[in-house]
XYZ file of C-alpha atoms in Angstrom:
750
model
C 162.849 23.651 165.834
C 162.548 22.343 169.489
C 163.710 24.518 172.190
C 166.150 23.667 174.876
C 164.306 22.439 177.948
C 164.343 24.857 180.989
C 164.901 23.639 184.275
C 164.284 25.389 187.785
C 166.559 25.211 190.802
C 165.377 21.873 191.817
C 166.136 20.372 188.372
C 162.439 19.987 187.372
C 161.871 20.750 183.747
C 159.567 23.662 183.008
C 157.727 24.727 179.862
C 154.833 26.731 178.880
C 151.487 24.821 179.121
C 150.552 25.867 175.604
C 153.790 24.015 174.124
C 153.337 21.023 176.374
C 149.790 20.419 175.336
C 150.497 20.980 171.586
C 153.300 18.459 171.643
C 151.348 15.963 173.787
C 148.285 16.120 171.536
C 150.408 15.948 168.440
C 152.270 12.937 169.703
C 148.923 11.299 170.657
C 147.528 12.063 167.295
C 150.481 10.444 165.399
C 150.308 7.417 167.736
C 146.551 6.789 166.909
C 147.193 7.352 163.286
C 150.188 5.006 162.901
C 149.685 2.554 165.634
C 146.030 2.070 166.009
C 143.479 3.275 163.578
C 144.938 3.018 159.997
C 145.873 -0.102 158.137
C 149.449 -0.477 156.433
C 149.289 -0.942 152.637
C 151.640 -4.046 152.849
C 149.521 -6.432 154.785
C 146.298 -4.430 155.081
C 146.240 -4.849 158.906
C 146.109 -2.610 161.906
C 148.725 -3.187 164.684
C 146.302 -5.204 166.977
C 145.021 -7.385 164.198
C 148.786 -8.221 163.085
C 149.492 -8.992 166.514
C 146.614 -11.262 166.831
C 147.356 -13.228 163.784
C 150.928 -13.447 164.632
C 150.279 -14.532 168.439
C 147.933 -17.311 167.057
C 150.586 -18.656 164.666
C 153.193 -18.607 167.589
C 150.596 -20.753 169.589
C 150.434 -23.185 166.723
C 146.852 -22.336 165.782
C 147.075 -23.109 162.103
C 144.038 -24.157 160.068
C 145.108 -27.664 160.533
C 145.224 -27.559 164.378
C 142.728 -27.925 166.909
C 140.786 -24.912 168.090
C 141.923 -23.129 171.388
C 140.174 -20.974 173.715
C 140.068 -17.257 172.629
C 141.020 -16.203 176.020
C 144.268 -17.972 175.488
C 144.995 -16.062 172.360
C 143.848 -12.583 173.726
C 146.015 -13.255 176.905
C 149.086 -13.935 174.848
C 148.312 -10.897 172.581
C 147.882 -8.499 175.675
C 150.922 -10.030 177.861
C 153.518 -10.116 174.862
C 152.646 -7.633 172.241
C 149.589 -5.359 172.780
C 149.236 -3.938 176.341
C 145.637 -2.507 175.931
C 142.027 -3.719 177.008
C 140.959 -7.265 176.630
C 137.575 -6.333 175.189
C 138.778 -4.189 172.471
C 141.416 -6.871 171.581
C 138.714 -9.519 171.552
C 136.354 -7.396 169.460
C 139.230 -7.054 166.892
C 139.454 -10.892 166.869
C 135.860 -11.458 166.641
C 135.686 -9.125 163.673
C 138.236 -11.027 161.757
C 136.222 -14.295 162.348
C 132.865 -13.069 161.212
C 132.244 -14.217 157.586
C 129.471 -11.523 157.381
C 131.906 -8.711 158.215
C 135.247 -9.925 156.600
C 135.279 -10.996 152.818
C 138.065 -13.324 153.594
C 138.028 -14.099 157.301
C 141.348 -14.656 158.970
C 140.122 -16.616 161.993
C 138.038 -19.917 162.112
C 135.810 -19.502 165.251
C 133.866 -22.180 167.119
C 130.966 -21.209 169.252
C 128.787 -18.068 169.153
C 130.745 -15.342 167.237
C 127.738 -13.049 166.612
C 125.139 -12.893 163.807
C 124.313 -10.609 160.959
C 121.263 -9.413 163.181
C 123.464 -8.477 165.936
C 127.228 -8.624 165.465
C 127.905 -7.678 168.940
C 125.915 -10.665 170.323
C 129.108 -12.844 170.488
C 129.991 -14.985 173.460
C 132.771 -14.110 176.024
C 136.080 -15.196 175.025
C 136.227 -17.822 177.787
C 133.506 -19.627 175.894
C 134.646 -19.436 172.315
C 137.537 -21.181 170.485
C 139.557 -20.226 167.561
C 142.244 -21.014 165.042
C 143.495 -19.391 161.848
C 141.851 -19.983 158.432
C 143.721 -21.310 155.577
C 143.589 -17.814 154.119
C 145.771 -16.507 156.990
C 148.686 -18.378 155.409
C 148.640 -15.405 152.603
C 149.906 -13.272 155.449
C 152.150 -15.821 157.362
C 153.624 -18.177 154.891
C 156.803 -16.218 154.177
C 157.235 -14.869 157.875
C 160.413 -16.776 158.851
C 162.265 -16.288 155.559
C 163.999 -13.060 156.121
C 161.232 -11.062 154.455
C 160.196 -8.445 157.202
C 162.057 -6.293 159.845
C 161.566 -7.355 163.516
C 161.025 -4.890 166.282
C 161.117 -5.177 170.140
C 157.866 -5.590 171.816
C 156.475 -3.018 174.374
C 158.828 -4.308 177.127
C 161.717 -5.312 175.045
C 161.729 -9.003 176.004
C 160.336 -10.233 172.736
C 160.483 -9.615 168.999
C 157.466 -8.969 166.879
C 157.080 -8.426 163.021
C 156.937 -4.692 161.853
C 154.499 -6.106 159.255
C 153.479 -9.388 157.778
C 154.798 -10.382 154.298
C 151.415 -10.692 152.447
C 151.358 -12.603 149.284
C 148.130 -10.573 148.307
C 146.857 -7.136 148.749
C 144.911 -7.746 151.777
C 144.332 -4.074 152.292
C 141.756 -4.222 149.405
C 140.567 -7.594 149.937
C 139.253 -7.335 153.430
C 139.156 -3.640 153.648
C 139.129 -1.495 156.829
C 137.536 0.999 158.862
C 138.922 3.297 161.485
C 138.778 6.718 162.987
C 141.926 8.339 163.808
C 142.593 11.956 164.888
C 141.737 14.263 162.071
C 141.289 11.608 159.546
C 139.518 8.277 159.108
C 139.580 5.226 156.762
C 136.706 3.264 154.993
C 138.158 0.723 152.631
C 135.510 -1.583 151.296
C 136.255 -5.200 150.651
C 137.086 -6.609 147.091
C 137.259 -9.723 145.180
C 140.443 -11.734 145.531
C 140.493 -12.949 142.001
C 139.751 -9.386 140.464
C 142.434 -7.807 142.583
C 144.963 -10.463 141.680
C 144.049 -10.045 138.048
C 144.575 -6.274 138.210
C 148.031 -6.742 139.854
C 149.090 -9.272 137.181
C 147.934 -6.829 134.517
C 150.066 -4.008 136.106
C 153.103 -6.233 136.286
C 152.691 -7.237 132.739
C 151.850 -3.572 131.492
C 153.416 -0.978 134.007
C 151.833 1.699 131.736
C 148.264 0.447 132.442
C 145.897 3.125 133.213
C 143.503 3.268 135.879
C 140.596 2.780 133.424
C 142.406 -0.536 132.378
C 142.567 -1.487 136.009
C 138.978 -0.904 136.653
C 138.297 -3.257 133.846
C 139.633 -5.924 136.279
C 138.288 -4.361 139.393
C 134.851 -3.087 138.595
C 133.956 -2.404 142.181
C 133.870 -3.547 145.711
C 132.632 -7.062 146.583
C 131.089 -7.411 150.009
C 130.451 -10.503 152.002
C 126.701 -10.267 151.158
C 124.818 -10.966 147.820
C 123.082 -7.677 147.783
C 123.456 -5.512 144.690
C 125.723 -2.648 144.379
C 123.560 -0.098 142.327
C 126.163 2.806 142.140
C 126.882 3.530 138.455
C 129.981 2.162 137.053
C 131.216 5.653 136.104
C 130.632 6.780 139.782
C 132.754 3.787 140.923
C 135.456 4.691 138.605
C 135.523 8.158 140.024
C 135.957 6.663 143.542
C 139.013 4.643 142.371
C 140.396 7.795 140.677
C 139.992 10.135 143.703
C 140.329 7.569 146.440
C 137.019 8.828 148.100
C 133.315 8.946 147.413
C 130.180 6.903 148.494
C 128.323 3.763 146.887
C 125.085 2.327 147.450
C 123.801 -1.194 147.959
C 120.372 -2.569 147.542
C 118.568 -5.762 148.865
C 117.766 -8.470 146.437
C 114.220 -9.576 146.120
C 111.742 -11.422 143.892
C 108.084 -12.285 143.766
C 106.870 -15.546 145.142
C 103.123 -16.279 144.935
C 102.162 -12.688 145.045
C 104.469 -12.039 148.017
C 107.752 -10.176 148.153
C 110.637 -12.243 149.199
C 113.970 -10.492 150.268
C 116.929 -12.863 149.977
C 119.964 -10.711 150.563
C 120.471 -7.521 152.652
C 123.227 -4.786 152.173
C 126.373 -5.117 154.204
C 126.052 -5.035 157.928
C 122.201 -4.449 157.777
C 120.083 -6.365 160.303
C 117.108 -8.087 158.979
C 115.361 -7.624 162.298
C 115.977 -3.946 161.960
C 114.517 -3.702 158.456
C 111.331 -5.477 159.670
C 111.003 -2.972 162.637
C 111.293 -0.044 160.210
C 108.514 -1.588 157.944
C 106.452 -2.195 160.829
C 106.717 1.245 162.255
C 105.607 2.647 158.948
C 102.566 0.254 159.033
C 101.570 1.417 162.454
C 101.861 5.031 161.392
C 99.494 4.235 158.470
C 102.167 5.157 155.958
C 102.295 1.714 154.133
C 98.553 0.994 153.387
C 99.759 -1.338 150.614
C 101.208 -4.058 152.934
C 99.289 -6.599 155.032
C 101.861 -8.645 156.678
C 105.446 -9.271 157.379
C 107.358 -12.390 158.201
C 110.882 -13.631 158.959
C 111.463 -16.994 157.410
C 115.148 -16.963 157.684
C 116.624 -20.415 158.732
C 119.775 -22.611 158.326
C 119.070 -23.188 154.697
C 117.993 -19.643 153.950
C 120.113 -17.334 156.111
C 118.097 -14.245 154.786
C 114.399 -14.683 153.852
C 112.164 -11.879 154.692
C 108.520 -11.967 153.446
C 106.405 -8.814 152.764
C 102.628 -9.583 151.834
C 100.946 -6.890 149.899
C 97.324 -6.156 150.519
C 96.096 -7.349 147.056
C 97.421 -8.261 143.735
C 96.712 -4.781 142.448
C 99.466 -3.240 144.415
C 102.262 -1.943 142.419
C 104.976 -4.165 144.016
C 107.926 -2.380 142.168
C 106.804 1.119 143.342
C 106.407 -0.272 146.925
C 109.778 -1.679 146.984
C 111.269 1.641 145.660
C 109.524 3.325 148.523
C 110.923 0.786 151.024
C 114.515 1.238 149.602
C 114.183 5.009 150.080
C 112.709 4.805 153.646
C 114.510 1.744 155.247
C 117.905 -0.024 155.450
C 117.054 -2.155 152.324
C 119.007 0.233 150.494
C 122.105 1.762 152.118
C 124.896 4.263 151.406
C 128.708 3.448 152.285
C 131.379 6.048 152.519
C 134.628 5.116 150.610
C 137.888 6.621 151.900
C 141.060 4.784 150.616
C 143.201 6.206 153.507
C 146.048 4.043 154.561
C 149.854 4.109 155.570
C 151.953 3.806 152.683
C 155.443 2.413 152.216
C 156.851 5.790 153.251
C 155.349 5.464 156.705
C 152.748 8.325 156.017
C 148.883 8.154 155.892
C 147.496 8.986 152.601
C 144.221 8.715 150.551
C 145.438 6.782 147.438
C 143.600 5.900 144.133
C 143.449 2.328 142.927
C 146.439 2.632 140.550
C 148.618 3.870 143.393
C 147.471 1.230 145.957
C 148.293 -1.561 143.508
C 151.553 0.017 142.341
C 152.755 0.654 145.822
C 151.722 -2.879 147.094
C 153.603 -4.527 144.045
C 156.555 -2.636 145.104
C 156.139 -4.016 148.525
C 155.766 -7.495 147.094
C 158.769 -7.369 144.837
C 160.836 -6.245 147.721
C 159.296 -9.058 149.837
C 160.106 -11.735 147.282
C 163.662 -10.276 146.719
C 164.290 -10.297 150.427
C 163.015 -14.022 150.556
C 165.158 -15.149 147.693
C 168.271 -13.362 149.193
C 167.612 -14.990 152.402
C 167.493 -18.475 150.732
C 170.524 -17.769 148.617
C 172.500 -16.751 151.753
C 171.253 -20.069 153.349
C 172.301 -22.036 150.338
C 175.811 -20.348 149.979
C 176.073 -21.035 153.777
C 175.259 -24.691 153.317
C 177.609 -24.985 150.291
C 180.361 -23.518 152.208
C 179.907 -26.039 154.994
C 179.638 -28.898 152.664
C 182.770 -27.893 150.986
C 184.522 -28.045 154.414
C 182.982 -31.203 155.220
C 183.911 -32.828 151.882
C 187.546 -31.888 152.265
C 187.591 -33.350 155.782
C 185.888 -36.553 154.526
C 188.448 -37.017 151.676
C 191.263 -36.609 154.356
C 189.529 -38.498 157.046
C 192.506 -40.207 158.592
C 194.397 -37.059 158.834
C 191.462 -35.153 160.382
C 190.974 -37.901 163.066
C 194.675 -37.858 163.840
C 194.694 -34.064 164.442
C 191.547 -34.283 166.699
C 192.926 -37.033 168.658
C 196.499 -35.508 169.056
C 195.859 -31.852 169.067
C 194.690 -29.963 172.289
C 193.011 -27.377 170.216
C 192.313 -29.065 167.026
C 190.151 -26.181 165.345
C 193.174 -23.857 164.351
C 195.228 -26.775 163.195
C 192.361 -27.922 160.862
C 191.972 -24.434 159.617
C 195.695 -24.138 158.778
C 196.150 -27.752 157.446
C 193.155 -27.780 155.105
C 192.682 -24.203 154.513
C 189.226 -24.165 156.271
C 187.210 -21.385 157.625
C 186.218 -21.056 161.301
C 182.693 -22.038 160.442
C 183.905 -25.001 158.306
C 186.300 -26.193 161.238
C 183.474 -26.027 163.803
C 181.022 -27.948 161.359
C 183.670 -30.683 160.851
C 184.204 -31.016 164.593
C 180.562 -31.132 165.354
C 179.843 -33.892 162.876
C 178.810 -37.159 164.308
C 180.762 -40.456 163.772
C 177.922 -42.041 162.223
C 178.067 -39.413 159.179
C 181.553 -40.632 158.119
C 180.268 -43.799 156.491
C 181.270 -44.486 152.880
C 177.794 -43.449 151.589
C 178.028 -39.972 152.961
C 180.531 -38.778 150.185
C 177.759 -39.502 147.651
C 175.065 -37.672 149.675
C 177.383 -34.630 150.157
C 178.043 -34.519 146.466
C 174.267 -34.998 145.535
C 173.422 -32.280 148.070
C 176.065 -29.852 146.625
C 174.831 -30.562 143.012
C 171.233 -29.729 144.216
C 172.259 -26.737 146.089
C 174.490 -25.381 143.278
C 171.535 -25.613 140.886
C 169.307 -23.848 143.460
C 171.884 -21.118 143.862
C 172.193 -20.684 140.081
C 168.375 -20.271 139.744
C 168.344 -17.924 142.797
C 171.118 -15.638 141.365
C 169.465 -15.639 137.978
C 166.146 -14.622 139.262
C 167.655 -11.974 141.609
C 169.681 -10.503 138.696
C 166.719 -10.388 136.218
C 163.787 -8.126 136.539
C 161.878 -10.144 134.078
C 162.394 -13.328 136.027
C 161.299 -11.590 139.107
C 158.037 -10.391 137.389
C 157.407 -13.835 136.165
C 157.815 -15.236 139.508
C 155.599 -12.685 141.378
C 153.072 -13.278 138.537
C 152.914 -16.953 138.856
C 152.587 -16.731 142.753
C 149.793 -14.146 142.444
C 147.972 -16.498 140.007
C 148.407 -19.622 142.095
C 147.158 -17.896 145.307
C 144.177 -16.515 143.450
C 143.429 -19.981 142.135
C 143.856 -21.318 145.632
C 142.017 -18.883 147.797
C 139.893 -16.970 145.302
C 136.061 -17.345 144.690
C 133.257 -15.785 142.402
C 131.953 -12.267 142.963
C 129.272 -11.991 145.676
C 127.992 -8.562 145.222
C 126.702 -8.054 141.669
C 127.066 -4.551 140.102
C 123.649 -3.603 138.317
C 121.852 -0.429 137.166
C 118.566 0.115 138.941
C 116.104 2.937 139.162
C 116.556 5.448 141.912
C 114.764 4.844 145.055
C 111.809 7.324 145.743
C 109.695 7.484 148.834
C 105.983 7.856 148.330
C 104.379 10.530 150.398
C 100.582 10.851 151.667
C 99.931 12.758 148.526
C 100.153 9.534 146.504
C 97.409 8.164 148.610
C 94.908 11.092 147.841
C 92.886 11.083 144.856
C 94.026 13.206 142.090
C 91.200 15.875 141.482
C 91.416 19.404 140.025
C 91.430 22.109 142.772
C 91.896 25.966 142.822
C 93.846 27.000 145.767
C 92.850 30.724 146.681
C 95.074 33.050 148.933
C 93.590 36.315 150.252
C 95.258 39.555 150.905
C 95.526 38.831 154.606
C 97.035 35.410 154.124
C 93.968 33.181 154.526
C 93.832 30.072 152.265
C 91.370 27.533 151.026
C 90.617 25.119 148.231
C 87.683 24.959 145.792
C 86.963 21.792 143.658
C 87.532 22.312 139.997
C 89.285 24.954 137.818
C 86.186 26.726 136.557
C 85.418 28.621 139.613
C 85.788 32.460 139.939
C 87.932 33.241 143.103
C 86.928 36.842 142.987
C 83.278 35.877 143.559
C 84.181 34.086 146.858
C 83.255 35.819 150.163
C 86.125 37.397 152.292
C 86.361 38.764 155.602
C 85.841 42.376 156.366
C 89.030 44.259 155.195
C 90.188 41.196 153.270
C 90.143 40.497 149.629
C 91.312 38.246 146.762
C 95.175 38.058 146.212
C 95.894 35.156 144.017
C 94.766 31.655 142.968
C 96.653 28.707 141.547
C 95.121 25.581 139.807
C 96.515 22.192 140.992
C 95.602 18.668 141.610
C 94.564 17.734 144.973
C 97.525 15.237 145.352
C 99.953 17.979 144.625
C 101.659 20.504 146.892
C 100.497 24.121 147.202
C 103.471 26.563 147.733
C 103.374 29.872 149.241
C 105.853 32.709 149.384
C 106.006 35.356 152.060
C 107.023 39.008 151.888
C 110.679 37.962 153.254
C 111.237 35.609 150.243
C 110.720 32.381 152.163
C 108.614 29.352 150.715
C 106.397 27.021 152.372
C 104.412 23.981 151.242
C 101.134 22.214 152.134
C 99.430 19.153 150.465
C 96.569 20.697 148.531
C 94.104 18.068 149.862
C 94.728 19.226 153.444
C 93.408 22.784 152.775
C 90.037 23.729 153.993
C 87.195 23.986 151.683
C 86.294 27.144 149.763
C 82.685 26.799 151.152
C 83.969 28.581 154.171
C 86.435 31.529 154.508
C 89.426 29.285 154.989
C 92.046 29.496 157.708
C 95.186 31.815 158.218
C 98.463 30.355 156.854
C 100.009 31.596 160.175
C 98.261 28.730 161.889
C 100.264 26.291 159.801
C 103.602 28.123 159.292
C 105.889 30.302 161.465
C 107.081 33.139 159.091
C 109.503 35.853 160.228
C 108.205 38.677 162.383
C 106.372 41.290 160.157
C 106.407 38.986 157.060
C 102.994 38.391 155.240
C 102.091 35.720 152.723
C 101.844 37.355 149.213
C 101.881 34.622 146.669
C 100.797 31.025 145.718
C 102.074 28.631 143.190
C 102.476 24.867 142.496
C 101.820 22.115 140.229
C 103.940 19.153 138.912
C 107.370 19.023 140.774
C 109.168 19.613 137.271
C 107.072 22.745 136.672
C 109.326 25.887 136.071
C 108.299 29.262 137.763
C 109.676 32.721 137.463
C 110.583 34.173 140.973
C 111.278 38.003 140.856
C 111.476 40.968 143.089
C 110.334 44.443 142.107
C 114.007 45.547 142.282
C 114.189 43.872 138.803
C 116.009 40.670 139.799
C 114.970 37.157 139.136
C 115.582 33.417 138.394
C 113.922 30.208 137.119
C 113.177 27.596 139.747
C 111.277 24.263 139.793
C 108.348 23.572 141.970
C 110.093 20.799 143.579
C 112.883 23.126 144.711
C 110.340 25.309 146.556
C 108.939 22.605 148.777
C 109.647 23.049 152.321
C 107.953 20.632 155.101
C 109.399 22.805 158.091
C 107.093 25.251 159.817
C 109.730 27.872 159.317
C 109.935 27.285 155.586
C 113.152 27.904 153.567
C 114.767 30.861 152.196
C 114.396 31.074 148.407
C 114.323 34.620 147.118
C 116.945 36.996 148.345
C 115.529 40.613 148.352
C 117.408 43.831 147.947
C 116.719 46.504 150.470
C 113.276 47.782 150.391
C 112.335 45.416 147.439
C 109.221 43.346 147.376
C 108.250 39.895 146.100
C 106.495 39.933 142.753
C 103.698 37.429 141.719
C 105.257 34.207 140.374
C 104.683 33.367 136.710
C 104.570 29.929 135.134
C 107.240 29.222 132.500
C 106.005 26.727 129.895
C 109.034 26.352 127.616
C 112.089 28.455 128.629
C 113.487 28.142 124.832
C 110.474 29.722 123.338
C 108.761 31.703 126.165
C 109.486 35.429 126.739
C 109.663 37.507 129.852
C 107.694 40.878 129.859
C 108.785 43.355 132.641
C 107.064 46.685 133.151
C 108.403 49.358 135.540
C 106.253 52.098 137.394
C 107.671 54.682 134.921
C 106.100 53.094 131.985
C 109.240 51.180 130.597
C 108.778 47.648 129.203
C 111.405 45.192 128.258
C 110.969 41.689 126.585
C 113.718 39.186 126.874
C 114.035 35.490 126.203
C 113.123 33.221 129.379
C 116.301 31.242 129.068
C 118.410 34.368 129.587
C 117.560 33.849 133.324
C 119.581 31.178 135.324
C 118.142 28.073 136.820
C 118.609 28.379 140.671
C 117.145 26.864 143.777
C 117.794 29.993 145.836
C 119.304 33.402 145.622
C 118.813 36.902 144.171
C 118.848 35.952 140.635
C 120.023 38.147 137.653
C 119.058 41.529 136.625
C 115.861 41.381 134.215
C 115.212 45.116 133.515
C 117.427 47.906 134.450
C 116.396 50.708 137.136
C 118.798 53.695 137.824
C 120.466 53.016 141.073
C 119.135 56.382 142.607
C 115.646 55.623 141.700
C 115.879 52.137 143.053
C 117.391 53.231 146.291
C 114.509 55.916 146.757
C 111.893 53.648 145.434
C 110.926 56.239 142.949
C 110.915 53.583 140.234
C 110.284 49.749 140.609
C 108.995 46.897 138.687
C 105.229 46.520 138.579
C 104.921 43.300 137.055
C 106.903 40.523 135.118
C 105.157 37.910 133.052
C 106.241 34.708 131.206
C 104.556 34.797 127.786
C 104.336 31.709 125.597
C 105.173 31.845 121.915
C 102.520 33.656 120.055
C 100.836 34.826 123.349
C 99.149 38.226 123.824
C 99.609 40.557 126.799
C 97.119 42.718 128.464
C 98.294 45.957 130.176
C 95.881 47.147 132.787
C 96.126 50.805 133.659
C 93.028 51.717 135.931
C 89.895 51.029 133.842
C 91.748 51.156 130.673
C 93.740 48.243 129.007
C 95.873 47.677 125.990
C 96.435 44.434 124.389
C 99.646 43.707 122.710
C 100.119 40.934 120.134
C 103.336 38.834 119.722
C 104.377 41.081 116.938
C 103.950 44.215 118.943
C 106.062 42.798 121.758
C 109.051 42.578 119.163
C 109.409 46.400 119.567
C 110.118 46.113 123.126
C 112.877 43.309 122.904
C 116.293 43.998 124.228
C 119.200 42.647 126.188
C 118.615 41.490 129.627
C 119.309 44.199 132.078
C 118.592 47.087 129.738
C 116.087 50.083 130.567
C 113.541 48.839 128.019
C 111.266 51.234 125.832
C 108.744 53.569 126.896
C 104.942 52.452 126.665
C 102.369 54.597 124.740
C 100.961 57.605 126.381
C 98.255 56.707 128.850
C 99.718 53.462 129.819
C 102.785 54.767 131.542
C 101.204 53.933 134.995
C 100.506 50.084 134.392
C 98.744 48.327 137.454
C 99.401 44.802 136.290
C 99.892 42.665 133.192
C 98.265 39.360 132.336
C 98.023 36.950 129.523
C 95.121 37.426 127.085
C 93.370 34.305 126.081
């Protein structure tokens, strides 16, 4: 609760700085949220937009009027309703006039109002002219019919509407973006006919589910004709939660061997796209493209031409690359955050938005009908008095001529109310002609019928539903149009890298004990026969293709990757990996792997923990690599092993105490980083003292044989022999035969 203010001897209020700043910031936050950044669900407008539209209507700038200077409108808005900066006000006005920004513009502008390439390139307000569009009548048509509350303006000299009586859910039709304090809104635009259809469905069937409404509103509809490629299931999840993201992709086709782009995503500049493509061409990252042209003109507002080098270029693949690396494909955040009927900001789902707006619409229509009914009753009341006076005209004239205060006499003589008496006294002599009685009675009959209809409608929920439904359908027919942004399923965009330019040849990547690396052509060479520096020797070799990535692990469990074709030739002694990467201090390179991005590998530590991981999840373009394998204290990284088929492969683990355990490969989790799960059990004391550890872990395919190396001796175990060592993951395993309880390594026997 607020504390009582404290005052000093001079009568100056004193309070702690903490309490003052907290209250001041909270007040500012609520002001920004409610009065600046977020739209109101009823009319879908922020206060500045509402004031601009209302001020233009007060200036008589309807769709049928002449354009007036924008400075006139901005001046009225600032001087009467919105005492803020003129540039911010004018920018809000410009946004409502740009047909490439607003799905249904509220302002019809004349002059330079910006372009899709540069929306901020609009002329100053002293040069441009504006008036309202026909669509603005959706917001203004019922304004003077008792439909909304009126509030005093900032200085209390005028009244302004608290909201506009929108006949359609403008909050969805034109959307909104805004950043408040601690929250933001990103509401995409939608198609008028689709949203109106969903509202009608909800009126007819209040129990309609969100899935039913999504049948009418499949997704947003932007001012551009670019494609929405987000799957419909994901769009439905956005409408269920009120948040998410969607993707748009440019439309293109082939024309005489060239690529012609005809529609860009929402708020994407064609000039910017050409700059992005040209930058890649200069960096020699687009060898498939020969030329770029912008052929946009008045007839073709968007026509970007990309000329490939030859007809052998895979245009589909090139476009997928461009979608991934330029603004030809763009992601948009969706956050359906708005101020509800309760005056509070909230993220709402589609069903809640439409239900709440219909509640607003029904109340607006009820107030409109009640306002009209009050006017009809008031008029009938006056006509009743006028008719009484007309039927007793001579007496009325006598009273008026003879009495000093005729009003109370008329009221008493003919049982009139004060309003009726005043109306009779204000009636002109010309209205006392004989034909007036017929006109009065005709007007009474017409008003009586209207009163009866109004009372029936106000007293019947079904009649109200029918009226609102008919008005929605009429407005949808009058202002609606076809969907512009088609919703289609497309392949995911994928950037091509330099490895796709390199020839695909077999290579063997060789890693030495000291962390030197080189690549030899072919898979038949024997890496042990290569020459090594003094004190160095062979550690590991991996067979790849020249256009694949080689991955290296260091003793700290970090992974690093290089394109295989960039490695030095095996004719020399190679180069140290420390020249290409920056491993942590004291870390050494201990393993090499690679292959197809989808190839599964076993990563494990000699503490007996490991997991399955795909090669693509080990790629790291940074010099510092990325953390992959978490190592317990004192543990070392074991040599990675290829997993062919997790459903049939088995993992063979051998400890330094001669224990071996065989488990199914799919008992291990699929991770991208971490410690993994326990493969073979080691007593905690032995693990802590490092008196027992895992020597090697190998993935063995179905039917495969394993060779155990112990000094100069070896033992070959067939698939049937391995069955004796099978057990549950994490167990101790069984003892190996005498003489093979000190195994150096295990490997697959051909």
